[in-house]
XYZ file of C-alpha atoms in Angstrom:
85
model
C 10.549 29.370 19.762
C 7.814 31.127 18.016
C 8.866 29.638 14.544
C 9.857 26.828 15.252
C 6.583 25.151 16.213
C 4.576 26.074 12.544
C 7.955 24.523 11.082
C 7.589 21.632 12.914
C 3.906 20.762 12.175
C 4.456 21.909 8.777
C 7.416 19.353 7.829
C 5.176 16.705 9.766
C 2.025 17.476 7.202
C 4.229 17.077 4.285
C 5.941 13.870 5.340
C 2.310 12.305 5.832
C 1.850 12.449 2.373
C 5.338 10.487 1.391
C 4.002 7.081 3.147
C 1.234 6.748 1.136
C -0.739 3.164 0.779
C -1.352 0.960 -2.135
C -4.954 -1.051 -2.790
C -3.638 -4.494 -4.861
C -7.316 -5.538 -6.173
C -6.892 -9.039 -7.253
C -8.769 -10.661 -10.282
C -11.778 -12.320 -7.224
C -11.933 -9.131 -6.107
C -10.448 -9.235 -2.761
C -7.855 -6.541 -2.340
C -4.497 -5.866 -0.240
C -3.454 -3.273 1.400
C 0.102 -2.219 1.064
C 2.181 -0.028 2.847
C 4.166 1.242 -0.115
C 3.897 0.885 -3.846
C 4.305 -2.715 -5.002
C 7.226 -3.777 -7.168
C 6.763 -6.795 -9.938
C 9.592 -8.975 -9.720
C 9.997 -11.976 -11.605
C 6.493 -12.067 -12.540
C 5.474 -11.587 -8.668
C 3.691 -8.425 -7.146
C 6.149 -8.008 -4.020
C 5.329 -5.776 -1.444
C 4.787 -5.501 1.940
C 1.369 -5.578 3.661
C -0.418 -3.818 6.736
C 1.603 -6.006 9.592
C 5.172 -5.527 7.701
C 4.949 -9.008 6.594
C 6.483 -9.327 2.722
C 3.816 -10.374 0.135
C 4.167 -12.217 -3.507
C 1.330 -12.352 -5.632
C 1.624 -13.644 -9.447
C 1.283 -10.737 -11.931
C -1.428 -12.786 -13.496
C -3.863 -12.514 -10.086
C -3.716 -8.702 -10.333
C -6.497 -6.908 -12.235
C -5.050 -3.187 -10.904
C -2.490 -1.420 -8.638
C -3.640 1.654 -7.057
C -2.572 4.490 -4.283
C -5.327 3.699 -1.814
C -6.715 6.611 -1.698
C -7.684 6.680 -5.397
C -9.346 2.762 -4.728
C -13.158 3.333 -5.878
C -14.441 1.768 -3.308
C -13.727 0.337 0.497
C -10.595 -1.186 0.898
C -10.112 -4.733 2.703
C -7.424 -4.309 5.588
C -8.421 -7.588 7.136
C -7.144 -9.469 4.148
C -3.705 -11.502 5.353
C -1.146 -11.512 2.480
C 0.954 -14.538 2.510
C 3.230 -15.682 -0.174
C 1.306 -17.538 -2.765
C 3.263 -20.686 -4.525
C-alpha cells in the first residue's frame, strides 16, 4: 500500500501534461483557446474550444498556432468559438 500511492500521483503528474491547450491567435488579435491541437481541414482550423463545442476558422484568419503555454502573452478564454461561414 506503501507503493502504490507515489505510483498513483506519479502516473497522474505525467498524464497532466498529455492534455495540453492550444492559443489560436487570429490575424485581429483575438485568440482561442483550444483544448487540443487544432487540425486544418479543408482550408478550416477545426478544433474544439474551452466548452467542447467544435470550432472552424479559415486558415487565412490565423496568424499562429501555439501550445498555450508557449502564448507570449495572456490568453483570451472568454472568447466563444463558433463556426465561421
Amino acid at each position: 500500500m506503501k507503493t502504490f500511492l507515489p505510483i498513483v500521483l506519479l502516473a497522474a503528474a505525467l498524464l497532466t501534461g498529455c492534455a495540453s491547450r492550444y492559443t489560436i491567435t487570429l490575424n485581429n488579435g483575438n485568440r482561442i483557446t483550444a483544448t487540443s491541437k487544432p487540425k486544418l481541414q479543408n482550408g478550416n482550423y477545426v478544433f474544439k474550444d474551452m466548452k467542447g463545442q467544435v470550432g472552424y476558422i479559415p486558415a487565412g484568419r490565423v496568424r499562429e498556432v501555439s501550445p498555450a503555454n508557449m502564448s507570449s502573452s495572456r490568453m483570451s478564454s472568454g472568447y466563444s468559438a463558433e463556426p465561421v461561414k
